[in-house]
Coordinates of C-alpha atoms and ligand atoms in Angstrom, one line a residue:
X1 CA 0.0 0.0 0.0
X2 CA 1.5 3.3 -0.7
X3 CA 1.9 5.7 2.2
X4 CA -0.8 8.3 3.7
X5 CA 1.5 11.9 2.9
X6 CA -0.1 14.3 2.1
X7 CA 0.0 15.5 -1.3
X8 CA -1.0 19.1 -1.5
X9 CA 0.0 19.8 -4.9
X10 CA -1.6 22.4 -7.2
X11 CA -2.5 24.8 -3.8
X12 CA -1.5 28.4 -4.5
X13 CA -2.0 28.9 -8.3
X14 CA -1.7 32.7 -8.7
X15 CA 1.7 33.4 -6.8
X16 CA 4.0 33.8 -9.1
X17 CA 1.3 35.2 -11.7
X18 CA 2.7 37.7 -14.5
X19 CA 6.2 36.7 -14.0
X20 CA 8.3 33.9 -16.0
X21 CA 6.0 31.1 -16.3
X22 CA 9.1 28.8 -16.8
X23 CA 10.0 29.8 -13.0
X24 CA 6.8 28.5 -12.0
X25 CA 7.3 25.4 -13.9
X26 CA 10.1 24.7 -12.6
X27 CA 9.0 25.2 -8.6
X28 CA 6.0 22.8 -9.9
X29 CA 8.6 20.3 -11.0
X30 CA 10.3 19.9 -8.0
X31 CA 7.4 20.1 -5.8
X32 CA 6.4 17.1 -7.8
X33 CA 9.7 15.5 -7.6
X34 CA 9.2 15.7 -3.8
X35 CA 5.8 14.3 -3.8
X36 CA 7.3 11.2 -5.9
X37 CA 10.1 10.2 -4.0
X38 CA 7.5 10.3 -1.1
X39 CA 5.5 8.2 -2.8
X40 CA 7.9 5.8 -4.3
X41 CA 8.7 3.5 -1.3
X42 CA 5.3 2.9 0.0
X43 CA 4.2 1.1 -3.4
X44 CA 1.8 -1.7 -2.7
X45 CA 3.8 -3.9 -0.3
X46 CA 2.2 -5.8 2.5
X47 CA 4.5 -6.5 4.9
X48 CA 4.7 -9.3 7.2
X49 CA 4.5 -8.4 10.6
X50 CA 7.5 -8.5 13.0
X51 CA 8.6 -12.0 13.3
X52 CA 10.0 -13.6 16.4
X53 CA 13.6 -14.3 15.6
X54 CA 13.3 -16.6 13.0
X55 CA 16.4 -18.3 12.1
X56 CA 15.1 -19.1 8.9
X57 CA 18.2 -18.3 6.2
X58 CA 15.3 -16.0 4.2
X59 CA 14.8 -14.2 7.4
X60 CA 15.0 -10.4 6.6
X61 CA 14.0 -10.2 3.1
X62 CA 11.9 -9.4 1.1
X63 CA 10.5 -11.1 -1.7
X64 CA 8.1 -9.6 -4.6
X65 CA 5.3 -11.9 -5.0
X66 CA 3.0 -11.1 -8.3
X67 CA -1.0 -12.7 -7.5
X68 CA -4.3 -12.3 -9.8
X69 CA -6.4 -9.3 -9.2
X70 CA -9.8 -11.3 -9.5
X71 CA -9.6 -14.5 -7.7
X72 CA -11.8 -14.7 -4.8
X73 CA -11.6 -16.4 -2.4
X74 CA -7.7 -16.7 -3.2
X75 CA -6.8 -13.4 -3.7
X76 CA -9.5 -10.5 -3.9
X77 CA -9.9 -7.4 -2.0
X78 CA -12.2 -7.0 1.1
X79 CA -14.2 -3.6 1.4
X80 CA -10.9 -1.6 2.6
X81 CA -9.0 -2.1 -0.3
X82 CA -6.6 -4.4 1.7
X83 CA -5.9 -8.1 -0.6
X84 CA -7.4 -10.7 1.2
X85 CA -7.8 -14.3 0.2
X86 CA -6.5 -17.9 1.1
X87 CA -3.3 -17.4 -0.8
X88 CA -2.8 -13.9 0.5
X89 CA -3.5 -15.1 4.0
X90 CA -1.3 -18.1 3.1
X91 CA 1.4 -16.1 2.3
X92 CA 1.3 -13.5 5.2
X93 CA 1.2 -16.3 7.7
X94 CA 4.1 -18.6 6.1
X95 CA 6.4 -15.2 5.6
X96 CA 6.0 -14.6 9.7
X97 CA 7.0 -17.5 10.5
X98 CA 9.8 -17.9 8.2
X99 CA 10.9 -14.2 9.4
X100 CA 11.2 -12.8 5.5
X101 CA 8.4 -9.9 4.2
X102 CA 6.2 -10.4 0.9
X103 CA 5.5 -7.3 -1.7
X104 CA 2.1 -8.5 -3.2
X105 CA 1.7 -7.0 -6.6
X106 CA -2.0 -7.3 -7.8
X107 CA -1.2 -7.9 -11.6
X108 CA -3.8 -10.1 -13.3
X109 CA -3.0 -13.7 -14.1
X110 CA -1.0 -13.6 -17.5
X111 CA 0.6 -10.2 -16.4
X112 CA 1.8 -11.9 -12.6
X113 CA 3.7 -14.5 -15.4
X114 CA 5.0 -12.1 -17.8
X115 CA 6.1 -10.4 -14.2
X116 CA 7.7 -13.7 -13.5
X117 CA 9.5 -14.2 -16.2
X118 CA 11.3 -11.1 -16.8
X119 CA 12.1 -10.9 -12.8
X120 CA 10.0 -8.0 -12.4
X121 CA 8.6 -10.3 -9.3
X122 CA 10.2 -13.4 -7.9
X123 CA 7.6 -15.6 -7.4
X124 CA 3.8 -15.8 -8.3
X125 CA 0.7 -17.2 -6.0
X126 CA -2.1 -16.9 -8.2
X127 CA -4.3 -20.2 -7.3
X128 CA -1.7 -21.5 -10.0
X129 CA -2.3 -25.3 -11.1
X130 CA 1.0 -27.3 -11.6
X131 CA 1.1 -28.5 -15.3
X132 CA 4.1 -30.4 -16.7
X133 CA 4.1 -27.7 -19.5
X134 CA 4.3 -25.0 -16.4
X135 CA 7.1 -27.5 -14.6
X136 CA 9.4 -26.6 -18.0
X137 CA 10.2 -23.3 -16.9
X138 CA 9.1 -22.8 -13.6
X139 CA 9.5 -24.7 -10.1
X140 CA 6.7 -25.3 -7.6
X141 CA 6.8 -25.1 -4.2
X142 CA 5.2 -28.3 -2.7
X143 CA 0.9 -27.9 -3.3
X144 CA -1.4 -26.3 -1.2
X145 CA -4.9 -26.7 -2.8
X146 CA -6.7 -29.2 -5.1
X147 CA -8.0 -27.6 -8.0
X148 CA -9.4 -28.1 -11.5
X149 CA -12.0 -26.5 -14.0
X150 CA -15.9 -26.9 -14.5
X151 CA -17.8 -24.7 -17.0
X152 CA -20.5 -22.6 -15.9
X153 CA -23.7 -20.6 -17.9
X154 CA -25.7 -17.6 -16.9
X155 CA -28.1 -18.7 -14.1
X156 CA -31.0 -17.8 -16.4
X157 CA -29.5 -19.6 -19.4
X158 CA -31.9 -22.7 -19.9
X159 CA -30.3 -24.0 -23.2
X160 CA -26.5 -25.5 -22.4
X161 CA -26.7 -27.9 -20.2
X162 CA -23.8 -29.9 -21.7
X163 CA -20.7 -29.7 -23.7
X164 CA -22.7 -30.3 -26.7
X165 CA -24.5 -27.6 -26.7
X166 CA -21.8 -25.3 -27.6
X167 CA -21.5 -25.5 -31.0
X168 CA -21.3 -22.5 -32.6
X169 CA -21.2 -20.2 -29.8
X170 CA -18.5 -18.3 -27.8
X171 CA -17.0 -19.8 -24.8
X172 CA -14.6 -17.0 -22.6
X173 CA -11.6 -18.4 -20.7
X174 CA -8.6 -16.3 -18.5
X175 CA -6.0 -15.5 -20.8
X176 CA -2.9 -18.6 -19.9
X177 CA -4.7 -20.1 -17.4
X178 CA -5.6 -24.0 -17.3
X179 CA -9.2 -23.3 -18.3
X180 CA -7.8 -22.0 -21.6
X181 CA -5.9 -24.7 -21.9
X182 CA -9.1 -26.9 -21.3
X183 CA -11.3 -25.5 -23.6
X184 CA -8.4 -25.5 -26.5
X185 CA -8.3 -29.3 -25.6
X186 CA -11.9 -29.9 -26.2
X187 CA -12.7 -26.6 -28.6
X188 CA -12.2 -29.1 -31.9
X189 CA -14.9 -32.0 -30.7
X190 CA -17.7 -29.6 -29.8
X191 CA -17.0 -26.8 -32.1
X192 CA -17.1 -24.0 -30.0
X193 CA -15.5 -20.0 -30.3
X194 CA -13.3 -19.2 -27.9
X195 CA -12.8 -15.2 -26.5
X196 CA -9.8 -14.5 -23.8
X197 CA -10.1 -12.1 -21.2
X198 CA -7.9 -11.3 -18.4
X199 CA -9.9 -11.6 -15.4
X200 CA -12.5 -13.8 -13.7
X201 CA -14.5 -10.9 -13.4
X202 CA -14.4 -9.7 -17.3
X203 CA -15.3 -13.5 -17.9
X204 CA -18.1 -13.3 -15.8
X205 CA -20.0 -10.2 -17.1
X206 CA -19.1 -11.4 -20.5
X207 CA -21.5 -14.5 -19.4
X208 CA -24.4 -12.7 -17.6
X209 CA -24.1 -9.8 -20.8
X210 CA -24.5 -12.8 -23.2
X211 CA -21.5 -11.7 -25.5
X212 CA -20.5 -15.6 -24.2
X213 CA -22.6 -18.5 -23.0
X214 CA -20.3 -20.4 -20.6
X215 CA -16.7 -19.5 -19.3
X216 CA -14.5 -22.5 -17.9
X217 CA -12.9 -20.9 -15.0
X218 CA -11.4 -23.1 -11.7
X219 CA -14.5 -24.9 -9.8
X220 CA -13.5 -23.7 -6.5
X221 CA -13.3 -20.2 -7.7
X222 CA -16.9 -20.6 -9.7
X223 CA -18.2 -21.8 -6.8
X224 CA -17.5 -19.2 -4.6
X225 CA -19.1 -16.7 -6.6
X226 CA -22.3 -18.8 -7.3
X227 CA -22.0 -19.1 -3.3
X228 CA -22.3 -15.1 -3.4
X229 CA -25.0 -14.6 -6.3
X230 CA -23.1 -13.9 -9.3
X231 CA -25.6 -14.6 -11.4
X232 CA -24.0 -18.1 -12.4
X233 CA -24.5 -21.9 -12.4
X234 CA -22.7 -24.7 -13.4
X235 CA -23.5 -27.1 -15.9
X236 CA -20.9 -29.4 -16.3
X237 CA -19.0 -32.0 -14.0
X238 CA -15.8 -31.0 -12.5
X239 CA -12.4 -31.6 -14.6
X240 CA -9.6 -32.7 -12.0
X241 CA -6.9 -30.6 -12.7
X242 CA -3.2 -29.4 -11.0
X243 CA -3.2 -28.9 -7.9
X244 CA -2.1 -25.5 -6.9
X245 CA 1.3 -24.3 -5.8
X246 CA 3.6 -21.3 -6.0
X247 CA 5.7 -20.8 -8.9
X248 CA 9.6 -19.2 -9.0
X249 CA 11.2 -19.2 -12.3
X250 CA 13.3 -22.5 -13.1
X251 CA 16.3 -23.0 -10.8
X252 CA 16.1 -19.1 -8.9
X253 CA 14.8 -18.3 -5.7
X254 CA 15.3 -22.4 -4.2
X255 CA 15.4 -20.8 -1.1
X256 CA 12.1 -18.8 -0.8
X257 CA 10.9 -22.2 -2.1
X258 CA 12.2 -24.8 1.0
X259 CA 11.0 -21.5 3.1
X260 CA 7.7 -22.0 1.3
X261 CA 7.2 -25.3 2.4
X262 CA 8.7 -25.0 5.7
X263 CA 6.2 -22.6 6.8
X264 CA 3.3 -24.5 4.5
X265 CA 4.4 -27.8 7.1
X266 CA 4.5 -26.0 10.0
X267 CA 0.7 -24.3 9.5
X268 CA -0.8 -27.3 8.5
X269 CA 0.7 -28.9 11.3
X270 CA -1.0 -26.8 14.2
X271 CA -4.3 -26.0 12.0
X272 CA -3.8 -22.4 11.1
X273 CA -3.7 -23.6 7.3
X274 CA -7.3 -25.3 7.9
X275 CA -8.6 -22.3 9.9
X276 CA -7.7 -19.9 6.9
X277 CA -9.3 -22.2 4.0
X278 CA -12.3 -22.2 6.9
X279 CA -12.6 -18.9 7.2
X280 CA -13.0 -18.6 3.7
X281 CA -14.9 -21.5 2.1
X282 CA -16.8 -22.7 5.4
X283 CA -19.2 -19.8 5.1
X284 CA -18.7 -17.9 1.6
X285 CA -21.6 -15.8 2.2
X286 CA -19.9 -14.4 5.5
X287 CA -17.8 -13.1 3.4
X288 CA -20.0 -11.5 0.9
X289 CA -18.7 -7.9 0.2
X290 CA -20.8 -4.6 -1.2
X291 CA -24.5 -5.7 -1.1
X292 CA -26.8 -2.6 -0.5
X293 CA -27.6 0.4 -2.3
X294 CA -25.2 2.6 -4.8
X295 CA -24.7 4.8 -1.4
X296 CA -23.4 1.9 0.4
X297 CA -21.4 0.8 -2.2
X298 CA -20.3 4.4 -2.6
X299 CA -19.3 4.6 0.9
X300 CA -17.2 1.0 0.6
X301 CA -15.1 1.6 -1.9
X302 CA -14.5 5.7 -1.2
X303 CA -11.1 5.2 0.4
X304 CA -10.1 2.3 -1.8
X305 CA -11.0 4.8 -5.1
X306 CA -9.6 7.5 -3.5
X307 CA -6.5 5.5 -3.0
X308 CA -6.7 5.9 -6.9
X309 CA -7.2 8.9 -7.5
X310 CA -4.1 10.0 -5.6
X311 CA -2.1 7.8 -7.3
X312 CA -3.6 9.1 -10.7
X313 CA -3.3 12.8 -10.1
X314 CA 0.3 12.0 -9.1
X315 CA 1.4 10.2 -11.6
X316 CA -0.3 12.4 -14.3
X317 CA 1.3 15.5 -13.4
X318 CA 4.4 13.9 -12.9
X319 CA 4.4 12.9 -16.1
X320 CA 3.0 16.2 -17.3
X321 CA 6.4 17.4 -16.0
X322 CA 8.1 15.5 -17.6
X323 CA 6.5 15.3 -20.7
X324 CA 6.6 19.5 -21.1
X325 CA 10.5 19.6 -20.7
X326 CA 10.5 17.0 -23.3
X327 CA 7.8 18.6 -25.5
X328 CA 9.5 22.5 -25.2
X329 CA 13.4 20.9 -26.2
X330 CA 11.8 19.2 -29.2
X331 CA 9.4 21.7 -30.2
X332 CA 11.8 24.5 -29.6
X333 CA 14.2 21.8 -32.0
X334 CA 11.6 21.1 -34.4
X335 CA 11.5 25.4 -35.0
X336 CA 15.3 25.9 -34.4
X337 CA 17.5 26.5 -37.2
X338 CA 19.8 23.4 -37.4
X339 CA 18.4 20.5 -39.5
X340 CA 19.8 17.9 -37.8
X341 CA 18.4 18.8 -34.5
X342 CA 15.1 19.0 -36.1
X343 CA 15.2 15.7 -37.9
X344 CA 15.8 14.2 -34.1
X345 CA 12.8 16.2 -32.7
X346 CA 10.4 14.6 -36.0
X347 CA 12.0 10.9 -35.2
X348 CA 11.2 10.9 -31.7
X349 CA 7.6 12.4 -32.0
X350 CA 7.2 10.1 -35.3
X351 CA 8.1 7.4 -33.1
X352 CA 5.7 8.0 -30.2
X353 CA 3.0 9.4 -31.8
X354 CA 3.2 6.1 -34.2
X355 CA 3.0 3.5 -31.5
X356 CA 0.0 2.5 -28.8
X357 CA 0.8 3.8 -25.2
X358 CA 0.4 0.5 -23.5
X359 CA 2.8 -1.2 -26.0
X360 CA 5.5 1.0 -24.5
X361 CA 3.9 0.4 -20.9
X362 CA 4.4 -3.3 -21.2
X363 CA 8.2 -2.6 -22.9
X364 CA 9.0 -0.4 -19.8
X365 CA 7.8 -2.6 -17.1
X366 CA 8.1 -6.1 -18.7
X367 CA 10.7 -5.4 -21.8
X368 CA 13.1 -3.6 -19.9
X369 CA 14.3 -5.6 -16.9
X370 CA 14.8 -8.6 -18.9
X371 CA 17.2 -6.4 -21.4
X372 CA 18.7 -4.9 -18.2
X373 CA 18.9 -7.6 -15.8
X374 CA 16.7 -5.7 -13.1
X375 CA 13.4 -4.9 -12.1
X376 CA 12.1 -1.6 -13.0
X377 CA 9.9 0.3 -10.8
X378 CA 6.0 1.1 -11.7
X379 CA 6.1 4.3 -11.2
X380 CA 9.2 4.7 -13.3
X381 CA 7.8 2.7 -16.2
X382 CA 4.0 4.6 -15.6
X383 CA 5.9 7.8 -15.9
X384 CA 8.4 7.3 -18.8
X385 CA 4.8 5.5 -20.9
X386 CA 3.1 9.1 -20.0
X387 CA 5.2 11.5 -20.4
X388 CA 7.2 10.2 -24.0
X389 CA 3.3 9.6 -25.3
X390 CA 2.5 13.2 -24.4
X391 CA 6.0 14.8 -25.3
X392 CA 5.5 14.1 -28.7
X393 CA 2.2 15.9 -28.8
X394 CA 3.1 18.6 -26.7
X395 CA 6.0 18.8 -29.3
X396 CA 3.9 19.3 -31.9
X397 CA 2.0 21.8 -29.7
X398 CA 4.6 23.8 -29.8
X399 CA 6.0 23.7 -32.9
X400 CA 2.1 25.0 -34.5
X401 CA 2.2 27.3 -31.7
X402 CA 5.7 29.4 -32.3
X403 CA 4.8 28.7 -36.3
X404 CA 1.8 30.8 -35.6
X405 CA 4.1 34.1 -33.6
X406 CA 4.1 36.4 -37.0
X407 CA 7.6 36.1 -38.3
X408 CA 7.7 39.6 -38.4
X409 CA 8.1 39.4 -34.3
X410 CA 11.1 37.9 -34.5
X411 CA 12.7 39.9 -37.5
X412 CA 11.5 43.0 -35.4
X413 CA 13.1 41.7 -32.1
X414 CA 16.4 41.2 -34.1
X415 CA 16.9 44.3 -35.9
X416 CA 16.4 46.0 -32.8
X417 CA 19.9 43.8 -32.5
X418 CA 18.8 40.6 -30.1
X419 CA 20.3 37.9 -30.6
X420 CA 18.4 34.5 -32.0
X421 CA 18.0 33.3 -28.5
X422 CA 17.0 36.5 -26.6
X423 CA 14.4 36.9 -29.4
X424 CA 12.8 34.0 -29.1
X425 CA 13.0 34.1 -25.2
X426 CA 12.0 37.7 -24.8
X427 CA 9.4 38.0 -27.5
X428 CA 8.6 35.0 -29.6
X429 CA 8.1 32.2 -26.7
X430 CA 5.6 34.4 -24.0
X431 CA 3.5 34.6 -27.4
X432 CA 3.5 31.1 -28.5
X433 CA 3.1 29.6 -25.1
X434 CA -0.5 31.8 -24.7
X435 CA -1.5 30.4 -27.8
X436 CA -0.3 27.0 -26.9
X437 CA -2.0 27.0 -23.3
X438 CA -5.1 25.5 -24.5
X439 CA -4.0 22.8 -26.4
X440 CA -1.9 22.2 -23.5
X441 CA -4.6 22.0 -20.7
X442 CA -6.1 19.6 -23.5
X443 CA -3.3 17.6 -23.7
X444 CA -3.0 17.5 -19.6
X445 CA -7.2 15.6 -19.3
X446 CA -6.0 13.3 -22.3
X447 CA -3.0 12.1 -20.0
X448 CA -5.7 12.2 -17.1
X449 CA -7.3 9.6 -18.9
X450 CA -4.8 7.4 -20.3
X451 CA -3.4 7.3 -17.3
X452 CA -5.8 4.6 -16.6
X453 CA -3.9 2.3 -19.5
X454 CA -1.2 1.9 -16.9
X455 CA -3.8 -0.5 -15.2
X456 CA -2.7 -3.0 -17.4
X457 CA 0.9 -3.4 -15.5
X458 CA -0.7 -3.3 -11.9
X459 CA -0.8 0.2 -11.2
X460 CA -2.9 1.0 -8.8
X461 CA -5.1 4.1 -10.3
X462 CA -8.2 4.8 -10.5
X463 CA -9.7 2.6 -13.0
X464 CA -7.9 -0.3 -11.4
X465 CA -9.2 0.7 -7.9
X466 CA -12.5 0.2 -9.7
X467 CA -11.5 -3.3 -11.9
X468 CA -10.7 -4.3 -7.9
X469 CA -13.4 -3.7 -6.0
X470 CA -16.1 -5.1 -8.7
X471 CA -14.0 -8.2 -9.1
X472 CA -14.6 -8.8 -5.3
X473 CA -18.6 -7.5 -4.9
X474 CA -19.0 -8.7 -9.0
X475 CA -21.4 -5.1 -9.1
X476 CA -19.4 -3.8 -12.1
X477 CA -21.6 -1.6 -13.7
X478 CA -22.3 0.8 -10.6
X479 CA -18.7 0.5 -9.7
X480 CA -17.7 1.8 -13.2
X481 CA -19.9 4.6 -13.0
X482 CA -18.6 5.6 -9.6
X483 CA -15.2 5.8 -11.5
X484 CA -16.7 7.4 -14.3
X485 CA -18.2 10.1 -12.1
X486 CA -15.0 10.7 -9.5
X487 CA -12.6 10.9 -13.1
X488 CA -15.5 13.7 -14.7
X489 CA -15.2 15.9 -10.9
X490 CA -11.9 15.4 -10.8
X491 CA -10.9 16.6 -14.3
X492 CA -13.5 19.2 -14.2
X493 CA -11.4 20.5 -11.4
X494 CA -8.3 20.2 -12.6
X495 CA -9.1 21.8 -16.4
X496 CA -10.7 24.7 -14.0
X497 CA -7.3 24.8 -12.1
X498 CA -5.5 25.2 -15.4
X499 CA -7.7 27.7 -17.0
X500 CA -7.2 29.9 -13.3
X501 CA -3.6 29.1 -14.0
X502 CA -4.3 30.1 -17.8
X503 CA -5.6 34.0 -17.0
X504 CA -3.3 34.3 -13.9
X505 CA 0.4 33.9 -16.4
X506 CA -1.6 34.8 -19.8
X507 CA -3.1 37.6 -18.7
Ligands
LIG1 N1 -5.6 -22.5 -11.8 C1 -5.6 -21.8 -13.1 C2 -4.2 -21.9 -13.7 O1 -3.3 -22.1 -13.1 C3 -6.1 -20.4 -13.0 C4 -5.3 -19.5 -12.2 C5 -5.9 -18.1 -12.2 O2 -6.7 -17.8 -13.0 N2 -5.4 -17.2 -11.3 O3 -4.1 -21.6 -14.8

């Protein structure tokens, strides 16, 4: 969980009113700077509590364990944002007793592997079968559940009851999970579409919205919804599958593993391993989250959204930082006088303006740390995605915007014998940045909003606050228009903000 400083930014927009607005940027910069290296530390770990002097060889660190976001009861989040679940539970007891800490990062299945695999996290517990395809590349700690897969329909469906009614329609599965792997096995015989989504919740309102009959999902995990009402049934016998364990990549971390199953023995042992999977299978209704009205629901998730909000107002203006600099050295390239330096400036926006934003989220935060040997922090990776996507526009911003200063400024400016430099710092640039202001508060609500692509790594904004919290109470369409309405107040205020800022220095 990231840590409760305050933020404060944006407080006192007219201070430095009328004077250089690159002063004020800068002060903004730093302030910002500030905020993020506050931030930085506090990003979603759980920490085991103190331990009592384990003389386990792990004891002291700290390991970065990737889970699903939507995987209840394993891992899901209870009402105060705070991951809950058997493995999570799991987890937190075995690391207290083996004396080492756990970072839970709430990816998404196929992300928590991709995490996996380029180090970003050294181990996943994800309700993750053991499959001798899996055993290839990654080792399993010894198993801690019995598992498999069952197929399930809409609870008002009343025309699959069986396998063989499938032909011809769409069946949705969890992108690399052993459900996909299960339907591909079958898909052939009963002639079936198949449609992958990354979480059990997606699956699940693709089911009840009828863009797919059935989903194959895990049968304890289908049951446990039913169990709370999620407008499911199943249809079809259970398919024994792996049983599930927790995964390191081949031959690395051996000793988180035997501390794994050390502490796995030793709860199983004295019955706290039974009194967790109690607590959440004995009585799944007890555990039922968000029923009520849109108020209640409201009032539930309020910190876990605001939670996001923070974290996407900090991150967007970080980036928005970082993305002017970026945008005002290649614009002020792309209307300089040497060639070469413009030719950079049209490369770089040519290649960021050519290529999706999450493509270069995934390269950051995925890509990177296999090419560098080393993990690469999310808000590093969220903040590099932002602000080289907006750089190139802002770029371009600026570039229309000094284009648009009548020549005849800057001809004026020199005769009156400034240098190039002067003149454009002294007479062409307080022009062009009034006309480019703007497009620039513009191009501050876009970032707003894509922002909420960086959900797709695990970063804990807003949208993913949201994807979270309905995964757990399955009441996605009020959720989503909770988000919808905190994102429209909250960018409402801030394009109010900027247009105050606006008068204030463009007076
Ligand atoms: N048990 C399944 C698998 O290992 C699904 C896991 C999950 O969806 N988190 O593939």
């Amino acid at each position: 969980m990231a840590c409760d400083q305050e933020t404060g930014f944006g407080s006192r927009p007219g201070e430095s009113a009328g004077r250089a607005p690159w002063a004020m940027l800068m002060a903004f910069a730093l302030a910002l700077f500030t905020i993020m290296a506050l931030v930085l530390p506090g990003a979603s770990s759980a920490h085991a509590d103190d331990n009592p002097g384990s003389d386990s060889p792990v004891a002291g660190r700290t390991f970065r364990v990737a889970t699903d976001t939507t995987f209840a009861p394993f891992e899901f989040r209870d009402s105060s944002g705070q991951m809950v679940g058997i493995d999570m539970d799991l987890m937190r007891e075995i690391a207290k007793r083996e004396g080492f800490d756990v970072e839970i990062q709430s990816l998404g299945f196929n992300a928590a592997l991709q995490a996996l695999s380029s180090n970003q996290v050294d181990a996943v517990i994800a309700g993750m079968s053991i499959t001798d395809q899996r055993r290839q590349v990654y080792d399993f700690t010894d198993p801690y559940f019995q598992s498999g897969v069952q197929m399930a329909v809409a609870k008002s469906n009343e025309d699959v009851h069986s396998y063989d009614d499938l032909r011809g329609k769409t069946v949705v599965v969890k992108t690399g999970s052993e459900g996909e792997a299960y339907a591909k096995s079958i898909q052939e015989q009963y002639g079936f579409k198949l449609d992958g989504v990354d979480q059990s919740a997606t699956m699940y309102e693709k089911v009840k919205s009828g863009n797919a009959v059935a989903v194959i999902d895990d049968y304890p995990v289908l049951a446990y919804g039913i169990a709370q009402n999620n407008g499911l049934k199943t249809v079809t016998d259970k398919v024994p599958g792996g049983d599930y364990a927790v995964a390191v990549n081949k031959g690395m971390n051996t000793e988180f593993v035997d501390a794994f199953n050390r502490g796995l023995a030793s709860i199983r042992q004295d019955g706290e391993y039974q009194r967790i999977i109690d607590h959440y299978l004995a009585d799944p209704e007890a555990n039922a989250a968000g029923q009520g009205g849109l108020l209640q629901l409201a009032k539930q998730a309020f910190p876990a959204l605001m939670l996001g909000l923070r974290n996407t107002v900090i991150i967007t203006l970080i980036s928005f930082v970082v993305a002017m600099v970026l945008g005002f050295g290649f614009g002020l390239m792309r209307v300089g006088t040497s060639r070469v330096l413009d030719w950079i400036a049209k490369i770089y926006v040519g290649i960021f303006r050519g290529t999706p934003l999450l493509v270069w989220a995934f390269f950051f935060y995925f890509g990177v740390p296999q090419l560098i040997g080393h993990p690469v922090n999310i808000w590093i990776a969220g903040v590099l995605t932002l602000a080289l996507n907006s750089g190139a526009y802002i770029t371009e911003i600026i570039r229309g915007a000094v284009g648009s200063v009548d020549p005849g400024q800057l001809e004026a400016a020199r005769s009156l014998g400034l240098g190039y430099g002067k003149s454009m710092q002294r007479v062409v640039m307080p022009q062009a940045v009034k006309i480019a202001t703007p497009s620039l508060i513009n191009q501050l609500v876009i970032m707003v909003k894509d922002s909420s692509l960086l959900l797709a790594i695990g970063f804990g904004e807003l949208l993913y606050q949201g994807q979270q919290i309905y995964a757990a109470n399955f009441r996605v369409t009020e959720t989503l228009l909770l988000v919808a309405i905190i994102y429209l107040v909250a960018i409402t205020l801030l394009t109010w903000l900027a247009n105050v800022i606006d008068r204030r220095i463009n007076r």
